[in-house]
Amino acid sequence: MSIDGAVLIRNNRIASATCYLPLSDNMDINKALGTRHRAAIGISEVSDSITIIVSEETGYVSIAYNGEIIRNLSRDRFGIQIEELRKQETVAGKVKRWKGHKKHEKERV
């Protein structure tokens, strides 16, 4: 059985469930990655999320952040990576536009 969809967690609480995420338009993503991984990369391109992906086929865990993916993490490496990203996230405080907005919009004066 295949069930795709995301659970959004904010401040250690479930904020929303059964969410569908935008796929990345990045043509450089490894062709071996499926839609689950492409959606994780996509949401990380347009938000400040740290996205955790579990492969349906292998059970390996990966993380997408800021349009990049870190694949096949061991349990120890996963914990280290999450902590590093959480520290970066609190410093960055970035805001991005959602897909559908023009990438090069100019503000009218």
N, CA and C of each residue as an Amber inpcrd file, in Angstrom:
protein
   327
   0.8510000  -1.1710000   0.0000000   0.0000000   0.0000000   0.0000000
   0.8930000   1.2290000   0.0000000   0.5600000   2.2000000  -0.8000000
   1.3220000   3.4300000  -0.8730000   0.4460000   4.5900000  -0.4180000
   0.8980000   5.2760000   0.6180000   0.1740000   6.4460000   1.1050000
   1.1630000   7.5850000   1.1530000   0.9720000   8.5630000   0.3050000
   1.8340000   9.7380000   0.3240000   1.0430000  10.9180000   0.8550000
   1.7390000  11.7830000   1.4600000   1.1660000  12.9790000   2.0650000
   2.0440000  13.3190000   3.2480000   2.0110000  14.5600000   3.6540000
   2.9070000  15.0170000   4.7030000   2.1410000  15.3520000   5.9700000
   2.8560000  15.3010000   7.0600000   2.3710000  15.7780000   8.3440000
   3.2340000  16.9860000   8.6910000   2.6020000  18.1080000   8.9720000
   3.3320000  19.3120000   9.3370000   3.3880000  19.4180000  10.8490000
   4.5910000  19.5590000  11.3730000   4.7910000  19.6850000  12.8120000
   5.3910000  21.0470000  13.0940000   4.7680000  21.7680000  14.0000000
   5.2500000  23.0970000  14.3890000   5.2570000  23.1480000  15.9090000
   6.3770000  23.5470000  16.4880000   6.5140000  23.6340000  17.9430000
   6.1530000  22.3190000  18.6300000   6.6460000  21.2230000  18.0620000
   6.4490000  19.8750000  18.6040000   4.9880000  19.4290000  18.6610000
   4.1340000  20.0100000  17.8250000   2.7280000  19.6130000  17.7500000
   2.3350000  19.4380000  16.2900000   1.4290000  18.5220000  16.0220000
   0.9280000  18.3460000  14.6570000   0.0760000  19.5520000  14.2990000
   0.4930000  20.2630000  13.2500000  -0.2370000  21.4360000  12.7870000
  -1.2420000  21.0590000  11.7030000  -0.9000000  20.0440000  10.9030000
  -1.7770000  19.6040000   9.8180000  -1.3340000  18.2180000   9.3570000
  -2.2700000  17.4550000   8.8480000  -1.9470000  16.1090000   8.3510000
  -2.5300000  15.9320000   6.9500000  -2.0890000  14.9020000   6.2750000
  -2.4900000  14.5820000   4.8960000  -2.3090000  15.7710000   3.9540000
  -1.1930000  16.4440000   4.0730000  -0.8760000  17.5930000   3.2270000
  -0.1230000  17.1160000   1.9930000  -0.3700000  17.7550000   0.8800000
   0.3690000  17.4690000  -0.3400000   1.3220000  18.6090000  -0.6010000
   2.5360000  18.2670000  -0.9380000   3.6050000  19.2500000  -1.0730000
   3.9230000  19.5260000  -2.5380000   4.4270000  20.7370000  -2.8290000
   4.7630000  21.0810000  -4.2150000   6.0290000  20.3510000  -4.6670000
   6.0000000  19.7900000  -5.8550000   7.1900000  19.1410000  -6.3980000
   8.2020000  20.1890000  -6.8250000   9.4650000  19.8540000  -6.7130000
  10.5340000  20.7400000  -7.1600000  10.5600000  20.8000000  -8.6830000
  10.8990000  21.9590000  -9.2090000  11.0980000  22.1310000 -10.6490000
  12.5580000  21.9400000 -11.0410000  13.4070000  21.6580000 -10.0660000
  14.8480000  21.5300000 -10.2920000  15.1430000  20.3270000 -11.1910000
  15.6990000  20.5790000 -12.3470000  15.9960000  19.5100000 -13.3030000
  17.2780000  18.7490000 -12.9620000  18.0360000  19.2360000 -11.9750000
  19.2850000  18.5880000 -11.5940000  19.1160000  17.5160000 -10.5150000
  17.9030000  17.3100000 -10.0440000  17.6570000  16.2890000  -9.0210000
  17.8940000  14.9040000  -9.6310000  18.5480000  14.0600000  -8.8670000
  18.8330000  12.6890000  -9.2770000  17.5610000  12.0120000  -9.7980000
  17.6360000  11.4490000 -10.9810000  16.4680000  10.8140000 -11.6150000
  15.9790000   9.5850000 -10.8440000  16.8140000   9.0340000  -9.9790000
  16.4270000   7.8610000  -9.1900000  15.4570000   8.2280000  -8.0550000
  15.3520000   9.5160000  -7.7410000  14.4640000   9.9440000  -6.6660000
  13.0320000  10.0440000  -7.1720000  12.1130000   9.5750000  -6.3490000
  10.7020000   9.5980000  -6.7120000  10.0110000  10.8730000  -6.2520000
   8.6920000  10.8770000  -6.3660000   7.9190000  12.0770000  -6.0540000
   7.9750000  12.4370000  -4.5750000   8.1020000  11.4610000  -3.6930000
   8.1900000  11.7610000  -2.2610000   9.4120000  12.6400000  -1.9870000
  10.5440000  12.2580000  -2.5600000  11.7720000  13.0230000  -2.3600000
  11.7110000  14.3660000  -3.0960000  11.1220000  14.3840000  -4.2900000
  10.9910000  15.6280000  -5.0510000  10.0580000  16.6170000  -4.3410000
   9.0230000  16.1060000  -3.7170000   8.1180000  16.9740000  -2.9530000
   8.8170000  17.5280000  -1.7160000   9.6300000  16.7090000  -1.0680000
  10.3730000  17.1810000   0.1030000  11.3480000  18.2850000  -0.2810000
  12.0280000  18.1010000  -1.3900000  12.9390000  19.1430000  -1.8790000
  12.1300000  20.3760000  -2.2680000  10.9870000  20.1630000  -2.9320000
  10.1360000  21.2810000  -3.3600000   9.6790000  22.1530000  -2.2040000
   9.2040000  21.5420000  -1.1180000   8.7370000  22.3480000   0.0180000
   9.9010000  23.0370000   0.7000000  11.0790000  22.4190000   0.6660000
  12.2420000  23.0590000   1.2840000  12.7520000  24.2290000   0.4490000
  12.3910000  24.2700000  -0.8300000  12.7630000  25.3920000  -1.7020000
  11.9050000  26.6230000  -1.4240000  10.6870000  26.4120000  -0.9720000
   9.7450000  27.5240000  -0.8190000   9.3810000  27.8280000   0.6280000
  10.0360000  27.1560000   1.5760000   9.7500000  27.4020000   2.9880000
  11.0220000  27.1960000   3.8020000  10.9130000  27.4500000   5.0750000
  12.0560000  27.2410000   5.9620000  11.9780000  25.8800000   6.6570000
  11.2810000  24.9470000   6.0400000  11.0680000  23.6360000   6.6600000
  12.3260000  22.7720000   6.6550000  12.3730000  21.9060000   7.6340000
  13.2960000  20.7780000   7.6450000  12.3990000  19.5850000   7.3630000
  12.5970000  18.9330000   6.2340000  11.6960000  17.8790000   5.7920000
  12.3710000  16.5240000   5.9190000  11.7130000  15.6160000   6.6030000
  12.2380000  14.2710000   6.8200000  11.5060000  13.3240000   5.8790000
  12.2720000  12.5210000   5.1470000  11.7130000  11.6060000   4.1560000
  12.1120000  10.1890000   4.5250000  11.1370000   9.2800000   4.5020000
  11.4250000   7.8650000   4.6870000  11.1150000   7.1700000   3.3720000
  12.1050000   6.4990000   2.8130000  11.9210000   5.7990000   1.5480000
  11.0060000   4.6030000   1.7430000   9.9900000   4.5240000   0.9040000
   9.0650000   3.3870000   0.9560000   9.7750000   2.0990000   0.5570000
  10.6920000   2.1990000  -0.3860000  11.3780000   1.0170000  -0.9020000
  12.4580000   0.4980000   0.0370000  13.2680000   1.3960000   0.5830000
  14.4370000   0.9660000   1.3570000  14.2990000   1.1900000   2.8550000
  13.4250000   2.1030000   3.2640000  13.3040000   2.4660000   4.6710000
  14.3640000   3.4610000   5.1140000  15.2710000   3.8490000   4.2020000
  16.2970000   4.8310000   4.5480000  15.6710000   6.1930000   4.8020000
  16.3060000   6.9510000   5.6690000  15.8210000   8.2760000   6.0310000
  16.7180000   9.3290000   5.3850000  16.0880000  10.3660000   4.8390000
  16.7960000  11.4870000   4.2330000  16.2040000  12.7750000   4.7760000
  16.9280000  13.8720000   4.5930000  16.4640000  15.1860000   5.0380000
  16.6020000  16.1560000   3.8690000  15.5500000  16.9670000   3.6600000
  15.6160000  18.0470000   2.6740000  15.5630000  19.3690000   3.4230000
  16.4470000  20.2840000   3.0110000  16.5020000  21.5970000   3.6440000
  17.0920000  22.5800000   2.6420000  16.4220000  23.7050000   2.4830000
  16.9260000  24.7750000   1.6250000  17.2070000  24.2920000   0.1970000
  16.3520000  23.4110000  -0.3250000  16.4880000  22.9460000  -1.7040000
  17.5150000  21.8520000  -1.9080000  18.1030000  21.3560000  -0.8410000
  19.1110000  20.2940000  -0.9190000  18.5970000  19.0600000  -0.1810000
  19.1350000  17.9060000  -0.5360000  18.7410000  16.6720000   0.1360000
  19.9870000  15.9520000   0.6420000  19.8830000  15.4400000   1.8490000
  20.9410000  14.6370000   2.4570000  20.3410000  13.2390000   2.5990000
  20.8830000  12.2860000   1.8770000  20.2400000  10.9780000   1.7380000
  20.8660000   9.8990000   2.6010000  20.0360000   8.8790000   2.8740000
  20.4450000   7.6090000   3.4930000  21.2420000   7.8000000   4.7810000
  20.6470000   8.5180000   5.7090000  21.3190000   8.8210000   6.9670000
  21.2040000   7.6770000   7.9680000  22.2880000   7.4100000   8.6750000
  22.2360000   6.4570000   9.7880000  21.4990000   7.1270000  10.9430000
  21.1150000   6.3600000  11.9360000  20.4090000   6.9140000  13.0940000
  21.2470000   8.0040000  13.7690000  22.5350000   7.7300000  13.9760000
  23.4130000   8.7000000  14.6310000  23.5740000   9.9600000  13.7860000
  23.8320000   9.7720000  12.5160000  24.0340000  10.9060000  11.6200000
  22.7570000  11.7340000  11.4850000  21.6020000  11.0760000  11.4960000
  20.3160000  11.7690000  11.4190000  20.1840000  12.7550000  12.5860000
  20.4410000  12.2790000  13.7990000  20.3300000  13.1400000  14.9760000
  21.2660000  14.3280000  14.9200000  22.4890000  14.0820000  14.5080000
  23.4810000  15.1590000  14.3800000  23.0290000  16.1720000  13.3420000
  22.5640000  15.6800000  12.1920000  22.1550000  16.5600000  11.0910000
  20.9510000  17.4090000  11.4800000  19.9820000  16.8210000  12.1500000
  18.7900000  17.5710000  12.5880000  19.2000000  18.7030000  13.5220000
  20.0570000  18.4180000  14.4710000  20.5050000  19.4650000  15.3920000
  21.2320000  20.5850000  14.6670000  22.0860000  20.2440000  13.7200000
  22.8010000  21.2640000  12.9420000  21.8180000  22.1410000  12.1630000
  20.8120000  21.5160000  11.5420000  19.8360000  22.2680000  10.7580000
  18.9410000  23.1290000  11.6390000  18.5710000  22.6240000  12.7990000
  17.7440000  23.4140000  13.7180000  18.4820000  24.6730000  14.1510000
  19.7850000  24.5550000  14.3790000  20.5840000  25.7250000  14.7440000
  20.6110000  26.7220000  13.5900000  20.8080000  26.2310000  12.3720000
  20.8200000  27.1030000  11.1930000  19.4710000  27.7860000  11.0100000
  18.3970000  27.0230000  11.2230000  17.0490000  27.5410000  11.0140000
  16.7510000  28.7070000  11.9460000  17.1590000  28.6190000  13.1930000
  16.8750000  29.7010000  14.1250000  17.6640000  30.9520000  13.7800000
  18.8000000  30.8010000  13.1390000  19.6140000  31.9420000  12.7380000
  19.0950000  32.5490000  11.4370000  18.7080000  31.6990000  10.4860000
  18.3570000  32.1680000   9.1380000  17.0720000  32.9870000   9.1100000
  15.9740000  32.4460000   9.6470000  14.6940000  33.1440000   9.6180000
  14.2820000  33.5730000   8.2270000  14.4430000  32.7110000   7.2410000
  14.1870000  33.0850000   5.8550000  12.7080000  33.0390000   5.4970000
  12.3360000  33.8070000   4.5200000  10.9800000  33.8120000   3.9850000
  11.1100000  33.6160000   2.4840000  10.3420000  32.7000000   1.9460000
  10.3930000  32.4450000   0.5050000   8.9950000  32.5540000  -0.0800000
   8.9400000  32.7370000  -1.3840000   7.6640000  32.7860000  -2.0920000
   7.2330000  31.3880000  -2.4920000   5.9340000  31.1660000  -2.4830000
   5.3840000  29.9030000  -2.9620000   5.4180000  29.8820000  -4.4750000
   5.4390000  28.6830000  -5.0400000   5.3260000  28.5520000  -6.4980000
   4.0150000  29.1860000  -6.9280000   3.9920000  29.6550000  -8.1290000
   2.7920000  30.3130000  -8.6230000   2.9620000  31.8230000  -8.6020000
   3.7880000  32.3170000  -7.6810000   4.1130000  33.7340000  -7.6890000
   5.2110000  33.9480000  -8.7120000   5.1710000  35.0470000  -9.3660000
   6.2070000  35.3350000 -10.3480000   7.5430000  35.4810000  -9.6360000
   8.5520000  34.8080000 -10.1580000   9.8550000  34.7970000  -9.5010000
  10.5110000  36.1650000  -9.4770000  10.2480000  36.9830000 -10.4720000
  10.9320000  38.2650000 -10.5680000   9.9350000  39.4080000 -10.5210000
   8.9680000  39.3060000  -9.6250000   7.9890000  40.3720000  -9.5030000
   8.6500000  41.6410000  -8.9990000   8.1880000  42.7590000  -9.5060000
   8.6770000  44.0420000  -9.0150000   7.5270000  44.7110000  -8.2600000
   7.8840000  45.3510000  -7.1770000   6.8800000  46.0350000  -6.3830000
   6.4960000  47.3260000  -7.0850000   5.1920000  47.5760000  -7.1750000
   4.7260000  48.8340000  -7.7850000   4.8660000  49.9540000  -6.7950000
   5.2540000  51.0890000  -7.3160000   5.4480000  52.2630000  -6.4430000
   4.2920000  53.2000000  -6.6040000
